[in-house]
Short mmCIF file of C-alpha atoms in Angstrom, two decimals:
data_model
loop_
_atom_site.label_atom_id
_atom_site.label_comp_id
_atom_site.label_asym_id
_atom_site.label_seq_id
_atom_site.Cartn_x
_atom_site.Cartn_y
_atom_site.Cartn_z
CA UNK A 11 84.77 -2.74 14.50
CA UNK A 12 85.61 -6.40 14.56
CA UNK A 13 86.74 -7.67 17.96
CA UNK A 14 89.58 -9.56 16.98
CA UNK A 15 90.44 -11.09 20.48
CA UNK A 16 87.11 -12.94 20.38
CA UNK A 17 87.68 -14.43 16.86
CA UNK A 18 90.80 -15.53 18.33
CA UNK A 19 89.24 -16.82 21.53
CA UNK A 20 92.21 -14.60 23.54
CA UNK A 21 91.93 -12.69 26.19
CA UNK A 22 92.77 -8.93 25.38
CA UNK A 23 96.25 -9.25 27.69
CA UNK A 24 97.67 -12.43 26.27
CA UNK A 25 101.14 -12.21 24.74
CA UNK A 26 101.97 -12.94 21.24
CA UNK A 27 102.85 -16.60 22.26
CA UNK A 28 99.29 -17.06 23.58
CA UNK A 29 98.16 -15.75 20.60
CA UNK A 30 99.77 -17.23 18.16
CA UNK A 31 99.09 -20.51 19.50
CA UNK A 32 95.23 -19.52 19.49
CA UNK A 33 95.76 -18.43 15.66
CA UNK A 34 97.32 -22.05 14.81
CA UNK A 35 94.92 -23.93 16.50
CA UNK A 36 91.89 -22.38 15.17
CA UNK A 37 93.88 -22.00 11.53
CA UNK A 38 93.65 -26.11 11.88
CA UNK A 39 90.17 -26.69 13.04
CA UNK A 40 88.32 -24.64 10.32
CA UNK A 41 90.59 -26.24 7.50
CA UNK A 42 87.95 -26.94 4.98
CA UNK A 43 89.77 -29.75 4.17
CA UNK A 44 88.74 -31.79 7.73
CA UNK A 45 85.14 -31.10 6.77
CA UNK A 46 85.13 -33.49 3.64
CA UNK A 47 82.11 -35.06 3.12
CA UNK A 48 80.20 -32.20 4.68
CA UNK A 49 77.78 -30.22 2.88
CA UNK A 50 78.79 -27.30 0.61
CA UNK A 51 77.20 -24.45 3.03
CA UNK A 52 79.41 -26.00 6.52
CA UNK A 53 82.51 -25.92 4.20
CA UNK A 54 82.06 -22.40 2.96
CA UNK A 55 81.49 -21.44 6.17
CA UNK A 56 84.20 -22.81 7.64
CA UNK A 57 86.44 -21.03 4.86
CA UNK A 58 84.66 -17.62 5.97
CA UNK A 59 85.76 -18.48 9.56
CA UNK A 60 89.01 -19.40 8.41
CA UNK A 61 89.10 -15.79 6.33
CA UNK A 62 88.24 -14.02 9.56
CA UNK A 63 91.10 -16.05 11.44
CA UNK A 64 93.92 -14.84 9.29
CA UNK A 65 92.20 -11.03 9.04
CA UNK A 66 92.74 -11.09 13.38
CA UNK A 67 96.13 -12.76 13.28
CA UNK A 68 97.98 -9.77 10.72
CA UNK A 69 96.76 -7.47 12.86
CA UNK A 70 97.08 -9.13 16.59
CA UNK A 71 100.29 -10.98 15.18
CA UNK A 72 101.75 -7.65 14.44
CA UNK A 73 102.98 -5.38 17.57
CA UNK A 74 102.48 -2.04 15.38
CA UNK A 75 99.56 -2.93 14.26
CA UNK A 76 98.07 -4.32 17.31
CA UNK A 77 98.93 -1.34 19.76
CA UNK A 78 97.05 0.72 16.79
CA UNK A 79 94.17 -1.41 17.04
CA UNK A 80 94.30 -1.50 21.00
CA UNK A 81 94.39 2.07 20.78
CA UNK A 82 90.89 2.22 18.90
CA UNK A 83 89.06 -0.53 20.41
CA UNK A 84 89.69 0.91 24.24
CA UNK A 85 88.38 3.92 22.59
CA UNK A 86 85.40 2.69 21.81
CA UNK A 87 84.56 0.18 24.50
CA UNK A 88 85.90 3.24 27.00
CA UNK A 89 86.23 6.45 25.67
CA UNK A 90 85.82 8.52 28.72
CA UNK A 91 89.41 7.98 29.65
CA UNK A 92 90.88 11.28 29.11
CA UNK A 93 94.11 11.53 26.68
CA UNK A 94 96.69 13.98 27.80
CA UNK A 95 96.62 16.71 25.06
CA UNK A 96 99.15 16.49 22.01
CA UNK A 97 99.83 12.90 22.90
CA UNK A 98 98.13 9.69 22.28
CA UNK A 99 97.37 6.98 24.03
CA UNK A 100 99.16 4.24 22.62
CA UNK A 101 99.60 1.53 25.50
CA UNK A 102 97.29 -1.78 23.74
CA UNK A 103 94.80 -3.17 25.75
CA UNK A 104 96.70 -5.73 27.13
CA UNK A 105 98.66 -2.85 29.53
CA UNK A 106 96.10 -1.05 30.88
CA UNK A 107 95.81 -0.52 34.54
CA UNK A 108 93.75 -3.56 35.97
CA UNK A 109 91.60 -1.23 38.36
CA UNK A 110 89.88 -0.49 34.94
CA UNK A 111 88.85 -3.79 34.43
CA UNK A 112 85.66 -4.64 36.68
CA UNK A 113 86.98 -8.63 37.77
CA UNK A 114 83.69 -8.64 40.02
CA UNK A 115 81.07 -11.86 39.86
CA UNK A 116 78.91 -11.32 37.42
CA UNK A 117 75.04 -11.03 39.29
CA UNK A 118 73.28 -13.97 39.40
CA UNK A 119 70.77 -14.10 36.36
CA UNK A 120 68.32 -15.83 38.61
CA UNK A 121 67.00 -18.37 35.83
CA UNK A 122 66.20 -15.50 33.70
CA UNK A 123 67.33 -14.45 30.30
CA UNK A 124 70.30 -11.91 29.90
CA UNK A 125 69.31 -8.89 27.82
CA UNK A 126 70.56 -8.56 24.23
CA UNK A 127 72.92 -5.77 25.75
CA UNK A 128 74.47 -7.96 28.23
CA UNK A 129 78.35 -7.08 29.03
CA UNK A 130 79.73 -10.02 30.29
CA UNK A 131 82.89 -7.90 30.65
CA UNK A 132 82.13 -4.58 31.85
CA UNK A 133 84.68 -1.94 32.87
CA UNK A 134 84.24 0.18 35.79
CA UNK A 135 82.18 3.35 35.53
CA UNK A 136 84.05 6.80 36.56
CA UNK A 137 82.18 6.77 39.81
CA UNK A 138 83.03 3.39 41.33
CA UNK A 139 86.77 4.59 40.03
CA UNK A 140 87.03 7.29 42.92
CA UNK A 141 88.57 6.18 45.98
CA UNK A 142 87.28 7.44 49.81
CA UNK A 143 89.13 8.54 52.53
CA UNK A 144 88.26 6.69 55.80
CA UNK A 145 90.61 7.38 59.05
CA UNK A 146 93.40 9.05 56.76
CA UNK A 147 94.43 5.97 54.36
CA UNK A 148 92.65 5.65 51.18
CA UNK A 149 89.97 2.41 50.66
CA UNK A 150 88.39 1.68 47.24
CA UNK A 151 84.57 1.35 47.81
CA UNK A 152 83.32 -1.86 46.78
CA UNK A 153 79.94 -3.49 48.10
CA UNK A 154 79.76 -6.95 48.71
CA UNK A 155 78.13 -8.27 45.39
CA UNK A 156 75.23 -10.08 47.49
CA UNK A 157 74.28 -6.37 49.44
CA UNK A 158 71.65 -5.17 46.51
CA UNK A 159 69.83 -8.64 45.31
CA UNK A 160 69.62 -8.47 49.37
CA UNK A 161 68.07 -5.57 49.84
CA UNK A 162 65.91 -5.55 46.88
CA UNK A 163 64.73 -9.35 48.35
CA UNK A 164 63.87 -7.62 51.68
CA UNK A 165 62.24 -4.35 50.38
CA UNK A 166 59.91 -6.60 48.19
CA UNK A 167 59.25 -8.51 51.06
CA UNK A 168 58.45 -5.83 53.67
CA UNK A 169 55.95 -4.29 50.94
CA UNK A 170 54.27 -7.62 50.42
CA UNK A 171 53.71 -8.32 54.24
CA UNK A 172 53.10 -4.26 55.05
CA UNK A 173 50.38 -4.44 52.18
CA UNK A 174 48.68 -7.72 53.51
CA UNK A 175 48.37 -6.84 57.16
CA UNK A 176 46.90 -3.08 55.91
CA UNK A 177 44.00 -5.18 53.00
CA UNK A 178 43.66 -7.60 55.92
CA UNK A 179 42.53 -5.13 58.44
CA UNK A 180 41.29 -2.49 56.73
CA UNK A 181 39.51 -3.09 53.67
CA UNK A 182 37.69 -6.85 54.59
CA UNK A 183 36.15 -7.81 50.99
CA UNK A 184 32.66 -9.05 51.24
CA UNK A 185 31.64 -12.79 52.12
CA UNK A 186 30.09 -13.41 48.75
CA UNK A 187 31.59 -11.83 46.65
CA UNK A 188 34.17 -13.87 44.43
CA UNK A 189 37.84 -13.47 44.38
CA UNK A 190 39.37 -12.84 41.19
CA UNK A 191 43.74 -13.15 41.50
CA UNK A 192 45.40 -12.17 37.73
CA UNK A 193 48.46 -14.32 36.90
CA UNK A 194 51.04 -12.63 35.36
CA UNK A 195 52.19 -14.51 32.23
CA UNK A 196 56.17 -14.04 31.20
CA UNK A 197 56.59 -13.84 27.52
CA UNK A 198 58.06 -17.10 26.09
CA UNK A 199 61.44 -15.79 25.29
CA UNK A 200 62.37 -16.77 21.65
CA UNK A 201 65.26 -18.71 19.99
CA UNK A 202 67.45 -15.73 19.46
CA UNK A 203 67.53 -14.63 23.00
CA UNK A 204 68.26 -18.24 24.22
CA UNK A 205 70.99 -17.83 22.31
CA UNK A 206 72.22 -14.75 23.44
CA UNK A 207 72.12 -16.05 27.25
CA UNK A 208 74.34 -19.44 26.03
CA UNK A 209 76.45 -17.23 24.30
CA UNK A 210 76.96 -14.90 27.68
CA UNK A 211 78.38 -18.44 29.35
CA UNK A 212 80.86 -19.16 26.71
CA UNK A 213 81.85 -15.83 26.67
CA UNK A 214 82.72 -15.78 30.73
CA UNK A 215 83.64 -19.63 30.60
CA UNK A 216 86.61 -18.69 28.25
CA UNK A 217 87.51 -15.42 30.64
CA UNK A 218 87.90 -18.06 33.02
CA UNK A 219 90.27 -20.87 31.31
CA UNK A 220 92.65 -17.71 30.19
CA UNK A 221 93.17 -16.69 34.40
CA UNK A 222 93.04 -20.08 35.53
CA UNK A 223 94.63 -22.20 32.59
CA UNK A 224 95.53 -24.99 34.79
CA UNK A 225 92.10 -25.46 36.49
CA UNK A 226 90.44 -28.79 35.21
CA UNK A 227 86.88 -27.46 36.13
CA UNK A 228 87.51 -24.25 33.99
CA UNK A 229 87.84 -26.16 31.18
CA UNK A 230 85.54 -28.61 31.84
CA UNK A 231 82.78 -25.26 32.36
CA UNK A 232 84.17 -24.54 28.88
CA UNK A 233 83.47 -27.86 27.10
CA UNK A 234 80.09 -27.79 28.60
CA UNK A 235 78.79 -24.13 27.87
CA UNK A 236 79.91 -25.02 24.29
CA UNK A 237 78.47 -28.72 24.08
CA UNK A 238 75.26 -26.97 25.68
CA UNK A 239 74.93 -23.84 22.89
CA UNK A 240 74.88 -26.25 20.18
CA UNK A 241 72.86 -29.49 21.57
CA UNK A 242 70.06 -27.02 21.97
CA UNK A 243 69.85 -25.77 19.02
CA UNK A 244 70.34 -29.54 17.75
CA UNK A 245 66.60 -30.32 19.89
CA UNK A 246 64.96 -27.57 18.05
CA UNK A 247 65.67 -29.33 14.67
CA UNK A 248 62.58 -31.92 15.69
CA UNK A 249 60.20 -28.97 15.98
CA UNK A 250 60.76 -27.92 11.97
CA UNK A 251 62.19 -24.19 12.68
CA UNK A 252 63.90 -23.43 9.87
CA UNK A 253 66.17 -20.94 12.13
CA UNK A 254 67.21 -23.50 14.10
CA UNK A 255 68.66 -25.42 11.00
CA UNK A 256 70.55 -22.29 10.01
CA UNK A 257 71.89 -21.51 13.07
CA UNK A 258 72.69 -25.48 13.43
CA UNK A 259 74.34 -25.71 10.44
CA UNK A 260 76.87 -22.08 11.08
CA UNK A 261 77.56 -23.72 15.10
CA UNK A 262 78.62 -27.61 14.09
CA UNK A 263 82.20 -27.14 14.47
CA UNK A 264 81.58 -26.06 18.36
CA UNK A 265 81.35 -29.78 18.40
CA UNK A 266 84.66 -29.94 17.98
CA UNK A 267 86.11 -26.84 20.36
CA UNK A 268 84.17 -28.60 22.95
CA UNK A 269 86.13 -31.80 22.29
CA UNK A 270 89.07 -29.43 22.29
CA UNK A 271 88.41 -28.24 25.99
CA UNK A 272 86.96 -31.46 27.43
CA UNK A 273 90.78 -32.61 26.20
CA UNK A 274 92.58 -29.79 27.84
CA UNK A 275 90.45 -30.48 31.05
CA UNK A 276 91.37 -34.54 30.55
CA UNK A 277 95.38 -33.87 30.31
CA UNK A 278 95.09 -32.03 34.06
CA UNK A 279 92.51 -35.32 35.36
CA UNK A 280 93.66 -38.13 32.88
CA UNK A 281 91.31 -40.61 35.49
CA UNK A 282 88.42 -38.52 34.97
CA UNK A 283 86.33 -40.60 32.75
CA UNK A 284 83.45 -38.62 32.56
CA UNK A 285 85.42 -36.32 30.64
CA UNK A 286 85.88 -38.89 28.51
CA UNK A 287 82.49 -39.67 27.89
CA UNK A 288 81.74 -36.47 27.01
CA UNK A 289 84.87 -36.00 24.22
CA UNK A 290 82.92 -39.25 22.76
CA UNK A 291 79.57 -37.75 22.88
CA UNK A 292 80.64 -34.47 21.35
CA UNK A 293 82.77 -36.46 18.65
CA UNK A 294 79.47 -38.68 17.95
CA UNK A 295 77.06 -35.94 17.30
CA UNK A 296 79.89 -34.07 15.10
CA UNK A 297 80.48 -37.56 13.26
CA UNK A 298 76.58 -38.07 13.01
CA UNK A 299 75.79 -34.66 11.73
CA UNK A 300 78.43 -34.40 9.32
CA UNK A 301 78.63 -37.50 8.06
CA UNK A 302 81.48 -38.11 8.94
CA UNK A 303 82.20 -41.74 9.76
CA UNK A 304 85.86 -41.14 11.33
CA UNK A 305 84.87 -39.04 13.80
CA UNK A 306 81.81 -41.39 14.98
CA UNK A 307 84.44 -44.00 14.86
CA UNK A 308 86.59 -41.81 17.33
CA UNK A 309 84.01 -41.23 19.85
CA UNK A 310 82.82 -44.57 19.95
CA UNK A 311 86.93 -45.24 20.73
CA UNK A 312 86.53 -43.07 23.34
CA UNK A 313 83.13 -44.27 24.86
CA UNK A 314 84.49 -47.66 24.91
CA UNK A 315 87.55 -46.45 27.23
CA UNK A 316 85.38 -44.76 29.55
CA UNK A 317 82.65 -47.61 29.72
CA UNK A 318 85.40 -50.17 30.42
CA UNK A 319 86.92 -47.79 33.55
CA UNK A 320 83.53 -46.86 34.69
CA UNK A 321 80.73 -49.66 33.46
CA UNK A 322 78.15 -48.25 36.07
CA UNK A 323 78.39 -44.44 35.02
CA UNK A 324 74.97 -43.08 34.11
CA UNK A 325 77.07 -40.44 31.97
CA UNK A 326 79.56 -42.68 30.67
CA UNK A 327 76.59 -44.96 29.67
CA UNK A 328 74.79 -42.56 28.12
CA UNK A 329 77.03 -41.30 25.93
CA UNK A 330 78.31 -44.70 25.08
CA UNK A 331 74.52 -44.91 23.82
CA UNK A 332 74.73 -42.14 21.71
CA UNK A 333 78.19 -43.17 19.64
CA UNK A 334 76.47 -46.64 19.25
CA UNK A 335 73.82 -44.98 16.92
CA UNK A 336 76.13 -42.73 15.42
CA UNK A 337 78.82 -45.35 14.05
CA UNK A 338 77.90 -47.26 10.36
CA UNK A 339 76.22 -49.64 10.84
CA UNK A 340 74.47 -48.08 13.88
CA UNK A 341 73.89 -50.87 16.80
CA UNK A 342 70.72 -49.62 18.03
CA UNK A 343 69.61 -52.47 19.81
CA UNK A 344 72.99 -52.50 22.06
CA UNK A 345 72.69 -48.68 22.60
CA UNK A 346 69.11 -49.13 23.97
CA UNK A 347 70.06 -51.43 26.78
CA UNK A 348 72.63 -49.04 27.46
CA UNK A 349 70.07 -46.44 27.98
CA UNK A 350 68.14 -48.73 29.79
CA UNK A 351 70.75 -49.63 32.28
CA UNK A 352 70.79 -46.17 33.15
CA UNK A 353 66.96 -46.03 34.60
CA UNK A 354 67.88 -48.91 36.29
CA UNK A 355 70.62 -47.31 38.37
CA UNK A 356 69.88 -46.25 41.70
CA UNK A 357 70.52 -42.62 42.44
CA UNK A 358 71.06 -41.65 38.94
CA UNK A 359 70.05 -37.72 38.80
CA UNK A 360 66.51 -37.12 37.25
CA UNK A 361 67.86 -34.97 34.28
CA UNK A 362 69.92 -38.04 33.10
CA UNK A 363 67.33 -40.65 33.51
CA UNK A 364 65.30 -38.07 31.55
CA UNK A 365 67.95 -38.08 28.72
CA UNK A 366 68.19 -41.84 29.25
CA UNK A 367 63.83 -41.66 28.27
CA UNK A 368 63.75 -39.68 25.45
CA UNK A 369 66.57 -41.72 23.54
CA UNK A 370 64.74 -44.38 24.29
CA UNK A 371 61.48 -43.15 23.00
CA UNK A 372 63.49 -41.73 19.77
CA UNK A 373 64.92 -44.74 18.43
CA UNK A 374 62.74 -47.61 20.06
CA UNK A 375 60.56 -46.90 17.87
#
């Protein structure tokens, strides 16, 4: 069953106002008609997105409609929850009781890849539903969410040490002969599940701006899970993977829902000019991509703004680089000594003067 409330990019308790404001703006931003000049498969597929926007909004627009289809998705994420007998369950999602709902961190993932079957928005499980009784009042059990990684830490620890003194003293290998140690390889995890653990960050990035709407940082952790998820995939176009160009070509308009959130985020800071430089950036690779001229000349706007407020920005400089070479004519000369001025900086963070390299390297030569 299609999840409707992601298509819409609302959480399952917004009200219809919420919800119909999601439904206009994404109704607007996959109108084929903004993507003229693109190629014929990123306009068809914006007109399929646009297909599944209006399929969400009768439904989710509609209160009948959308208590029915409540009714049937909590069945199916949930359907444990017992149904008094002769009566159904018709409260939508959006009323159920919140100690259903497991608002927990998520654990830490520990720089490693979240499975395929990754919940980034799990319900509680029947068990950690029943209350105890401690000194006659009732307390919900709920471990501190740093207790297991702890103790699993400290029981692979004690095993490591207990197992080195006991080889150590016990079994002393012989002087000559040679010590072989095997190194455990991890499998290179592939594109797809890359993929999966960007999407996981959107996914929780967007829980966040719908609790905390007026948070600048929750949007700005928005615009940057997005502008991350595609700029990746963008990198893997050098390397000739024809996935990567498929999967490019479906996720170019995230270019422009980042620009949507790094805007959001810039109406709560208007001084923050690295949010600025960012909308540019975002706008420029759109522009670039699509061929779209307008929107490079937009971003460009943009970078110049931020440039003027903040000339010795590493970020601010770097994306000013980027719009540079992704205006007609491209000024790739200028954008080079912007690039340049950014190794230059002192302090500037290693992953930026990185960036700052590899531009360099791409179109000095």
């Amino acid at each position: 069953m299609a999840d409707y409330y992601e298509i819409l990019q609302v959480h399952p308790k917004a009200d219809a106002e919420a919800i119909r404001a999601a439904y206009e703006r994404l109704r607007e931003r996959y109108d084929p008609a903004r993507l003229e000049g693109a190629a014929d498969e990123l306009i068809e597929l914006a007109r399929r997105r646009r297909d599944e926007i209006e399929r969400a909004y009768q439904v989710l627009g509609d209160p009948w409609r959308r208590a029915e289809y409540d009714q049937l998705l909590k069945e199916q994420v949930n359907p444990s929850l017992p149904v008094p007998e002769g009566k159904a369950d018709t409260s939508p999602v959006g009323e159920m009781d919140d100690d259903l709902i497991d608002f927990r961190p998520l654990p830490p993932a520990r720089r490693q890849e979240r499975p395929p079957d990754f919940n980034p928005q799990p319900y509680l499980s029947p068990r950690s539903q029943q209350p105890s009784v401690a000194r006659g009042r009732v307390v919900q059990r709920q471990q501190p969410v740093w207790l297991l990684p702890s103790l699993v830490v400290a029981a692979t620890t004690f095993s490591i040490v207990l197992g080195t003194l006991i080889s150590t003293t016990l079994v002393a290998p012989p002087p000559a002969a040679p010590t072989t140690v095997a190194t455990i390889v991890p499998p290179t995890p592939t594109l797809r599940e890359i993929l999966d653990q960007f999407e996981g960050q959107v996914i929780a990035a967007q829980q966040v701006t719908t609790q905390v709407p007026d948070n600048p940082n929750a949007w700005i952790n928005l615009g940057n899970a997005l502008f991350d998820s595609v700029v990746f995939v963008r990198e893997q176009l050098t390397n000739g993977n024809a996935e990567a160009q498929q999967i490019y070509q479906e996720r170019l308009p995230r270019w422009l829902e980042a620009v949507d959130a790094y805007r959001k985020a810039l109406e709560l800071e208007p001084s923050n000019d690295v949010i600025r430089a960012d909308i540019a950036a975002s706008l420029c690779y759109y522009g670039l991509d699509t061929n779209n001229p307008q929107r490079a000349a937009e971003g460009l706007s943009e970078a110049e703004k931020a440039l003027q407020a903040a000339p010795q920005n590493a970020r601010v400089l770097l994306s000013h680089g980027i719009c540079l070479v992704a205006v007609d004519p491209p000024q790739t000369e200028r954008a080079i000594q912007q690039w340049q001025l950014v190794l230059s900086i002192p302090g500037v963070a290693p992953g930026l003067q990185l960036q700052a390299q590899i531009l360099i390297d791409e179109y000095g030569q």
